[in-house]
Short mmCIF file of C-alpha atoms and ligand atoms in Angstrom, two decimals:
data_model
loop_
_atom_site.label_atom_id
_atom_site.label_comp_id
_atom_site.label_asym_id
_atom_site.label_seq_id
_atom_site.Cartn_x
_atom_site.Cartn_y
_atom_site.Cartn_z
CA UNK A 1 3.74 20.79 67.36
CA UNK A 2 0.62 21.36 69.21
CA UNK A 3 -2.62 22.00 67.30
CA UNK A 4 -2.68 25.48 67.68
CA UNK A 5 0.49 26.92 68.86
CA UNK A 6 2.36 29.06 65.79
CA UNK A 7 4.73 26.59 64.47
CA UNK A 8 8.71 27.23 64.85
CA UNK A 9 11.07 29.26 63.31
CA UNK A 10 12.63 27.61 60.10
CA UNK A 11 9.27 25.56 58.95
CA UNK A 12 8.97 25.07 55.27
CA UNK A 13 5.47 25.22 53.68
CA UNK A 14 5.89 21.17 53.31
CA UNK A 15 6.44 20.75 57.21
CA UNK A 16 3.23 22.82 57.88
CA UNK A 17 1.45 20.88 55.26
CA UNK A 18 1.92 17.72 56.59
CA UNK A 19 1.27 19.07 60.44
CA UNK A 20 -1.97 20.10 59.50
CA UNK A 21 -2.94 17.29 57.31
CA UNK A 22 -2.02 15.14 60.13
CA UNK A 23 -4.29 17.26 62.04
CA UNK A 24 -7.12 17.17 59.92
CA UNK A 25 -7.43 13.47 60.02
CA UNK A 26 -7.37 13.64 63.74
CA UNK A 27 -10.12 16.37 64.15
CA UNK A 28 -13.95 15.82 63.38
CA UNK A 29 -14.15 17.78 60.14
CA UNK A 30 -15.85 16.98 57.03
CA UNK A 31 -14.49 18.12 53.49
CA UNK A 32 -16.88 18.37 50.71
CA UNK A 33 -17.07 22.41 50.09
CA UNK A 34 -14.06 22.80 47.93
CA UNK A 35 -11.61 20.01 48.46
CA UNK A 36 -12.32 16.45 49.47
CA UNK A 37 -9.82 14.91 51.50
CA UNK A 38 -7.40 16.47 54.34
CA UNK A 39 -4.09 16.69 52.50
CA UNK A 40 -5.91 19.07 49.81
CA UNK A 41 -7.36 21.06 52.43
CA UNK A 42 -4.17 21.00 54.20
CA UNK A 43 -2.07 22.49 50.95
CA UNK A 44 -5.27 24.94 50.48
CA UNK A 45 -5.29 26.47 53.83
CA UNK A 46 -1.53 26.61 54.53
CA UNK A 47 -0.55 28.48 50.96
CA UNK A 48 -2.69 30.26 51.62
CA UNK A 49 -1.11 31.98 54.79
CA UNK A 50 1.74 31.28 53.07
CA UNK A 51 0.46 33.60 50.54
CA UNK A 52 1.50 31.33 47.68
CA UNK A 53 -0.26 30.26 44.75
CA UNK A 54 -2.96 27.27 45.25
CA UNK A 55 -1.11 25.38 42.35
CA UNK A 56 2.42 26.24 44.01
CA UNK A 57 5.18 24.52 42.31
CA UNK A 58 7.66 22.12 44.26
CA UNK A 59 10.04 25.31 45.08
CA UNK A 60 7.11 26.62 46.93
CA UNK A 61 7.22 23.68 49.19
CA UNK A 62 10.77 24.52 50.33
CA UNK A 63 9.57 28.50 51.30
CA UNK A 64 10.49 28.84 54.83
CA UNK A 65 7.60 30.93 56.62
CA UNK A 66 7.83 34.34 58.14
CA UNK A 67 6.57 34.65 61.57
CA UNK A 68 3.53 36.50 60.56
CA UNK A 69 2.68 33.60 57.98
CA UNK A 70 3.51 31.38 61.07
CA UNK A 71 0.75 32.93 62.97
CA UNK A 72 -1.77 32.85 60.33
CA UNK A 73 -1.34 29.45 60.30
CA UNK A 74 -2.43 29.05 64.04
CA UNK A 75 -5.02 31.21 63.48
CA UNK A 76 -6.71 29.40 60.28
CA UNK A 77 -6.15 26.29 62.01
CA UNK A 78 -7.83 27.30 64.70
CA UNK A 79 -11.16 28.39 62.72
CA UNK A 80 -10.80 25.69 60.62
CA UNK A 81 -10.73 22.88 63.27
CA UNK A 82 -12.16 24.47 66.62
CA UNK A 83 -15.17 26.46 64.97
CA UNK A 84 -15.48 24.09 61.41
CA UNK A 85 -15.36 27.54 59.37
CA UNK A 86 -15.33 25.84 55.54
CA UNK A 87 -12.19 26.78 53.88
CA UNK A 88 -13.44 28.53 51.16
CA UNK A 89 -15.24 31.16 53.75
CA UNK A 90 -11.64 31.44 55.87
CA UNK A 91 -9.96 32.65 52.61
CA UNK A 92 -13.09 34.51 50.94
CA UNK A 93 -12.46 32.38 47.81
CA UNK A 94 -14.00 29.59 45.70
CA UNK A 95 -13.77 27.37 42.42
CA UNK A 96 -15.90 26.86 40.56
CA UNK A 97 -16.17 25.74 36.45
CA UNK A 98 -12.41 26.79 36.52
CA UNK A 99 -12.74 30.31 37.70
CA UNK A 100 -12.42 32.26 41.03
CA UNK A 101 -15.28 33.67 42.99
CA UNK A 102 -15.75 35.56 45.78
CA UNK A 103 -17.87 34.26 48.88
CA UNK A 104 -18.66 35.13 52.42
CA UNK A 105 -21.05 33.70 54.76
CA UNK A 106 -24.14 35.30 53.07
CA UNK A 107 -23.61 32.77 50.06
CA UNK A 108 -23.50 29.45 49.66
CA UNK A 109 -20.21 27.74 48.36
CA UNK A 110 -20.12 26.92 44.35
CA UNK A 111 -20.17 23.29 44.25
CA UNK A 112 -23.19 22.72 42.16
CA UNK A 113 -22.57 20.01 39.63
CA UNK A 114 -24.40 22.03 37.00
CA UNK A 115 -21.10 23.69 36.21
CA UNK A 116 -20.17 20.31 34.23
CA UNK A 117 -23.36 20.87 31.80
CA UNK A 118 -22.98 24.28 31.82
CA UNK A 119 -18.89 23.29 30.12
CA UNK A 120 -20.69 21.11 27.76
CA UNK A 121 -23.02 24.00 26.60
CA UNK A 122 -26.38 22.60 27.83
CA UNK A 123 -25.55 19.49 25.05
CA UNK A 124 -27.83 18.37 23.31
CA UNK A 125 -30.38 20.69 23.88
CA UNK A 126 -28.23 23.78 22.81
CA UNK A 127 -24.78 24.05 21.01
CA UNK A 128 -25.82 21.52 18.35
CA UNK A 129 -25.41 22.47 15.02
CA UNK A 130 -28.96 22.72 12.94
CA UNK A 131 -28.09 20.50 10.18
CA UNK A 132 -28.81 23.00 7.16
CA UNK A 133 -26.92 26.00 7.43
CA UNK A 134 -24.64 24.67 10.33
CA UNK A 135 -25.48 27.42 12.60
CA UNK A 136 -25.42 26.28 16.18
CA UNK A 137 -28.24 26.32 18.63
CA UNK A 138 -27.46 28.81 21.37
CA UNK A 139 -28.79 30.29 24.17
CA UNK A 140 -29.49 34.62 23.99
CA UNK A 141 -31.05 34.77 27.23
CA UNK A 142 -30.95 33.34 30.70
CA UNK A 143 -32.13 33.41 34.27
CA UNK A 144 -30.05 32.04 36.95
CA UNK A 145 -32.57 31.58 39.61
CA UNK A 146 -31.81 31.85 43.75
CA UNK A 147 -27.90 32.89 42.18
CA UNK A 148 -26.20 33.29 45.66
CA UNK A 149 -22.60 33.86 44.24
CA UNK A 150 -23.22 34.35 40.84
CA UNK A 151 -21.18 31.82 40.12
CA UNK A 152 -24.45 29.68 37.80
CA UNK A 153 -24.84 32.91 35.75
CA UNK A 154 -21.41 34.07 35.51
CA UNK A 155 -20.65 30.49 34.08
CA UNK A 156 -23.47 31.17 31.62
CA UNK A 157 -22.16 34.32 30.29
CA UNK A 158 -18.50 32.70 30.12
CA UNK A 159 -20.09 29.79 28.11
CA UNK A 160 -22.39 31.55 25.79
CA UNK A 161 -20.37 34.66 25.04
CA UNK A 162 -23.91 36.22 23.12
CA UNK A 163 -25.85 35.37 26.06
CA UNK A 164 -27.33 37.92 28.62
CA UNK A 165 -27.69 36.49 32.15
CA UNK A 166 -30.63 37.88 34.58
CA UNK A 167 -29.15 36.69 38.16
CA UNK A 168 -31.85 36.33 40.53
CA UNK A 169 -31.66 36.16 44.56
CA UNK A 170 -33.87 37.30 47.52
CA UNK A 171 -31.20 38.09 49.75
CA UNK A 172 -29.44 41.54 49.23
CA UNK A 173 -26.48 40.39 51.46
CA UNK A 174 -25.87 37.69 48.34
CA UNK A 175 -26.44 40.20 45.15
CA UNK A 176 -23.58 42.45 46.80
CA UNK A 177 -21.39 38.79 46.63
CA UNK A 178 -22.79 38.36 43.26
CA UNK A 179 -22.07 42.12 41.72
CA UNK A 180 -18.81 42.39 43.08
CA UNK A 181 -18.32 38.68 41.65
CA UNK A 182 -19.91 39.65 38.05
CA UNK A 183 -17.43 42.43 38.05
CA UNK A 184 -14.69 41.05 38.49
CA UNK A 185 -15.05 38.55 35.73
CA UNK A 186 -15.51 41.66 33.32
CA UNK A 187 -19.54 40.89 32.56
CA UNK A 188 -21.57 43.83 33.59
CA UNK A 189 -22.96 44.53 30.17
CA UNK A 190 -24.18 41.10 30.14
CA UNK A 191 -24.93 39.49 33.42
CA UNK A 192 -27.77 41.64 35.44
CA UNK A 193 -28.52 40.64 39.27
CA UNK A 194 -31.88 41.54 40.39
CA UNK A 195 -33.38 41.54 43.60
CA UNK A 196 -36.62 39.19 43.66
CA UNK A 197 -38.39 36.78 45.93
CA UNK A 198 -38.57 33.93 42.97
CA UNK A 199 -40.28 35.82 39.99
CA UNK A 200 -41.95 38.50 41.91
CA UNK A 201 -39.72 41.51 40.03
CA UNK A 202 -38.71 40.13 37.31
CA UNK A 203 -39.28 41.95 33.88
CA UNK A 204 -42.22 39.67 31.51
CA UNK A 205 -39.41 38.01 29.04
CA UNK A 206 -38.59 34.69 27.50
CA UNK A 207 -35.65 33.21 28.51
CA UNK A 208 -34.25 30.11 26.47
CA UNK A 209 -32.31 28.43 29.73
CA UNK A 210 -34.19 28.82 33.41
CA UNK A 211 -31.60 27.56 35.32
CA UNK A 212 -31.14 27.21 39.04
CA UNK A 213 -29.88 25.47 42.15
CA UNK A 214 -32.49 26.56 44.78
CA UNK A 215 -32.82 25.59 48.75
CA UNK A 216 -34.27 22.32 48.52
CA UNK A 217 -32.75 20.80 52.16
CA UNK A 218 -35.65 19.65 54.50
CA UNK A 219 -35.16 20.86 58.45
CA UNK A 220 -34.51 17.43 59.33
CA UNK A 221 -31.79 16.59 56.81
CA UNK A 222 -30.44 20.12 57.53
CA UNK A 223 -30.48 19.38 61.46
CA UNK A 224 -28.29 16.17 60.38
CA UNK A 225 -25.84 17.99 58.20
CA UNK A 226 -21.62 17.99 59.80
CA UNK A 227 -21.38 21.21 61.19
CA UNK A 228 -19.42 23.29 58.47
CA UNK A 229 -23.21 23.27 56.59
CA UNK A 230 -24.37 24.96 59.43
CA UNK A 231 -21.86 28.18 58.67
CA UNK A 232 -23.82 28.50 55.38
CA UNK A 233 -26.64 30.88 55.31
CA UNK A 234 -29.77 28.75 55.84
CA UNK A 235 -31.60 30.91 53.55
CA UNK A 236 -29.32 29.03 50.77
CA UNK A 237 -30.38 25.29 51.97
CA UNK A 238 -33.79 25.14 53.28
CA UNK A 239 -37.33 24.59 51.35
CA UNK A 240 -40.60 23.37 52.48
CA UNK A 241 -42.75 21.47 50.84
CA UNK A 242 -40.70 18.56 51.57
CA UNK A 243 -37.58 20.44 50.06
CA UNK A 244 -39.30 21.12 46.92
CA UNK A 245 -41.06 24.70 47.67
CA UNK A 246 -38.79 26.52 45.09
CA UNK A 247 -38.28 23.81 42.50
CA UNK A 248 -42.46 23.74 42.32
CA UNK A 249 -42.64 27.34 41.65
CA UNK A 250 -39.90 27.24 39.10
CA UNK A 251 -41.87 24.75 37.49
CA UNK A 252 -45.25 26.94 37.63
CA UNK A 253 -43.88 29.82 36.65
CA UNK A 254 -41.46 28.92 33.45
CA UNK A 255 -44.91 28.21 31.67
CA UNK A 256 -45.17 31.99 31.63
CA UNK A 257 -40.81 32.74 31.09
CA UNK A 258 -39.28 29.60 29.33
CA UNK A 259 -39.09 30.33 25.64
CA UNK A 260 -40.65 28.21 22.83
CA UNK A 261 -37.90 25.98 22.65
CA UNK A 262 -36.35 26.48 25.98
CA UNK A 263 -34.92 24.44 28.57
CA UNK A 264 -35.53 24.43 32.46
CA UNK A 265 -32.56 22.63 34.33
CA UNK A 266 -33.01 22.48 38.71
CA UNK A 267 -31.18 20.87 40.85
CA UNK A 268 -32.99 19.23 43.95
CA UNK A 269 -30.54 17.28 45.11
CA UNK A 270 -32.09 14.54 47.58
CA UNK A 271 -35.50 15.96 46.70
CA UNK A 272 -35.71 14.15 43.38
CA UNK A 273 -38.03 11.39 45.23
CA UNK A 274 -39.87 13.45 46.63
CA UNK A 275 -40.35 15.14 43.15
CA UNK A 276 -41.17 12.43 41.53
CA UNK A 277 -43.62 11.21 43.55
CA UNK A 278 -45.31 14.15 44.10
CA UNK A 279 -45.27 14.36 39.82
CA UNK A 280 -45.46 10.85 38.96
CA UNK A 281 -46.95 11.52 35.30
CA UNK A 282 -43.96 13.80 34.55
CA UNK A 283 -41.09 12.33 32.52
CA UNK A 284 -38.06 14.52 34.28
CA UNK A 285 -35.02 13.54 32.79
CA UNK A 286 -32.42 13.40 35.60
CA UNK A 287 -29.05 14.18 34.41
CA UNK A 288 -26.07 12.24 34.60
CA UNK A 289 -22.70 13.85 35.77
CA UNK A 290 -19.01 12.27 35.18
CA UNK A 291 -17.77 14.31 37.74
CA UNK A 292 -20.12 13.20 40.53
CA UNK A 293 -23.44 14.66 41.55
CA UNK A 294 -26.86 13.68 40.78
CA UNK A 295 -30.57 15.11 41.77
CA UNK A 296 -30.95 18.01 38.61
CA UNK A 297 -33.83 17.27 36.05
CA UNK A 298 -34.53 18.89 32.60
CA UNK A 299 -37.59 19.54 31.02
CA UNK A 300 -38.38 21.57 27.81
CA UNK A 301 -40.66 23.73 27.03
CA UNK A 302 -43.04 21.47 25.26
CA UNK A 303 -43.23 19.63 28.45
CA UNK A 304 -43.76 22.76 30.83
CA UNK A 305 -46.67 23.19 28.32
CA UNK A 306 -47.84 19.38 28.80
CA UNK A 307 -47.82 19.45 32.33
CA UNK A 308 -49.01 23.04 33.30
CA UNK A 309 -52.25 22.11 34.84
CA UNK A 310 -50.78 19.57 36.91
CA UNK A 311 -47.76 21.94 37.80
CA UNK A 312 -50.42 24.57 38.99
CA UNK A 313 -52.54 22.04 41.21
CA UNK A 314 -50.10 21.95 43.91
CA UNK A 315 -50.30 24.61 46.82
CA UNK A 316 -46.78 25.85 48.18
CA UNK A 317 -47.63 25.06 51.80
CA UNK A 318 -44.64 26.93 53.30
CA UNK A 319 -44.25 23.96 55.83
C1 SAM B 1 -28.59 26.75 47.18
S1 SAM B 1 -28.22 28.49 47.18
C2 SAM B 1 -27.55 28.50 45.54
C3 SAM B 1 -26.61 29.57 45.20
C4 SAM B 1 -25.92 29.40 43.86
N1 SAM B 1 -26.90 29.27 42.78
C5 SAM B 1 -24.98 28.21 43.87
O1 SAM B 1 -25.22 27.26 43.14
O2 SAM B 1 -23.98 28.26 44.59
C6 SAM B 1 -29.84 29.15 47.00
C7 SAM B 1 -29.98 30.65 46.92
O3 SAM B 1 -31.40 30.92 46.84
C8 SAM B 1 -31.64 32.16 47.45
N2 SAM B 1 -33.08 32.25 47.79
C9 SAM B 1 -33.73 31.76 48.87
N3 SAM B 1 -35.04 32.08 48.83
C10 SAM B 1 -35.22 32.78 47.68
C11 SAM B 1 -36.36 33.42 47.08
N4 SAM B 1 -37.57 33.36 47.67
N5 SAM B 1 -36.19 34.06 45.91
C12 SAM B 1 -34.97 34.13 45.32
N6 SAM B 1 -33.84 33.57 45.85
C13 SAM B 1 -33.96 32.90 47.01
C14 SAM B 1 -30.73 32.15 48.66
O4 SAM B 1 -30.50 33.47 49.12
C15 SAM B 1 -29.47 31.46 48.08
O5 SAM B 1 -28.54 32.42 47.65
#
């Protein structure tokens, strides 16, 4: 078989697997929004056209294609290797702390490893149990800053089942992702996008988690990304300020929404350095991940308080 010719009559979703795995190795791609290696990608993409479940069973690996399936397959393949489309835009779907989400190209793909602390309930700042009448901790309200998807805040609301979610993004081509993403996991009452450049619209209220995954990619790391980054809105990766322009004004402005014994949790991914040196006198505590990721601090409120006047010194440059 020839990369993208539709492959014969008679091919089982197994043959087509290992075609395009084979494929994948032998093309420049990089895997890292969704699935990690080529064979994964492979079984992704091709059940896909083969319009079988992504967890088919070892019958489904014996389904002979139809010719229409067969020419999906060229076509996918063809996105997938020629123009680097991720696969998670080519079949409009992500994963992400176990549950589906929508996504186009005017959203960045869930990968955020904030979904692991989100399944842990925020531990041990929130779900602990207060020692006298053994009520837990948890969170009533939350913002889910720069949301893109949704998927931060509709993780929230799946977590905390008493918690309402505000889901904030700039980007009205995102909040249609988002709403259509919030209702199909049943959360309308609960989980509210809003349309805001950072804080600008949002209503004066206390939330108890500020949680986000902002831009926070410099131009030149961006410029150095494999090209399947590139297909992401750039909207969703870059930040001046050395990559730290929305992180800082999260910072500023929780003084004024984090609750008296809230939480602020950011990722800032390669940033952290840069963070950190730009705060030295802050104690961030930089989370720890068993799945893999790293570059998301915590502070509480106490701290927000501490720092405030350094937090405010620093100018948002825009550069
Ligand atoms: C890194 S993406 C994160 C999306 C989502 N939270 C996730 O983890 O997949 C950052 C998001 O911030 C949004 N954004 C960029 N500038 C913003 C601003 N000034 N105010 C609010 N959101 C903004 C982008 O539109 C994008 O959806």
């Amino acid at each position: 078989m020839n990369a993208f010719c539709i492959p014969p009559q008679n091919t089982t979703l197994r043959d087509i697997i290992v075609w395009a795995e084979e494929l994948f190795k032998n093309s420049d791609l990089y895997f890292g929004h969704g699935t990690d290696n080529a064979l994964d990608e492979a079984a992704y993409l091709v059940s896909y056209c083969a319009q079988k479940p992504a967890d088919f069973n070892d019958n489904d690996l014996l389904h002979v294609l139809t010719a229409s399936q067969r020419e999906k397959v060229a076509e996918v393949l063809y996105q997938r290797i020629t123009n680097k489309v991720p696969a998670a835009y080519i079949t409009g779907t992500a994963y992400f702390f176990g549950l589906e989400f929508e996504v186009n190209e005017d959203v960045l793909i869930p990968r955020s490893p904030i979904a692991e602390l989100i399944g842990e309930q925020f531990f041990p700042w929130f779900n602990y149990a207060d020692g006298l009448s053994n009520n837990k901790k948890t969170p009533l309200n939350i913002l889910d800053m720069c949301t893109g998807s949704g998927c931060i805040a509709i993780a929230c609301a799946v977590a905390f089942e008493n918690a309402n979610v505000d889901a904030v993004d700039i980007s009205t081509q995102a909040l249609k992702v988002a709403n259509s993403n919030i209702c199909n996991h049943h959360l309308t009452e609960r989980v509210k996008a809003i349309q805001s450049d950072m804080f600008v619209n949002l209503p004066q209220k206390k939330y108890d988690i500020i949680v986000s995954n902002p831009p926070y990619v410099t131009r030149v790391e961006i410029d150095g990304l494999p090209a399947e980054y590139h297909k992401e809105p750039d909207m969703g990766l870059y930040a001046a300020n050395n990559g730290l322009q929305f992180a800082i004004i999260i910072l500023q402005q929780a003084f004024y929404y984090l609750a008296d014994n809230g939480i602020v949790v950011v990722e800032v991914g390669n940033s952290a350095q840069a963070l950190q040196m730009l705060f030295p006198d802050i104690p961030f505590t930089w989370l720890e991940f068993e799945m893999g990721g790293e570059g998301v601090f915590m502070l509480d409120a106490t701290q927000i308080r501490q720092y405030h006047a350094q937090l405010q010194n620093i100018n948002i440059t825009g550069e």
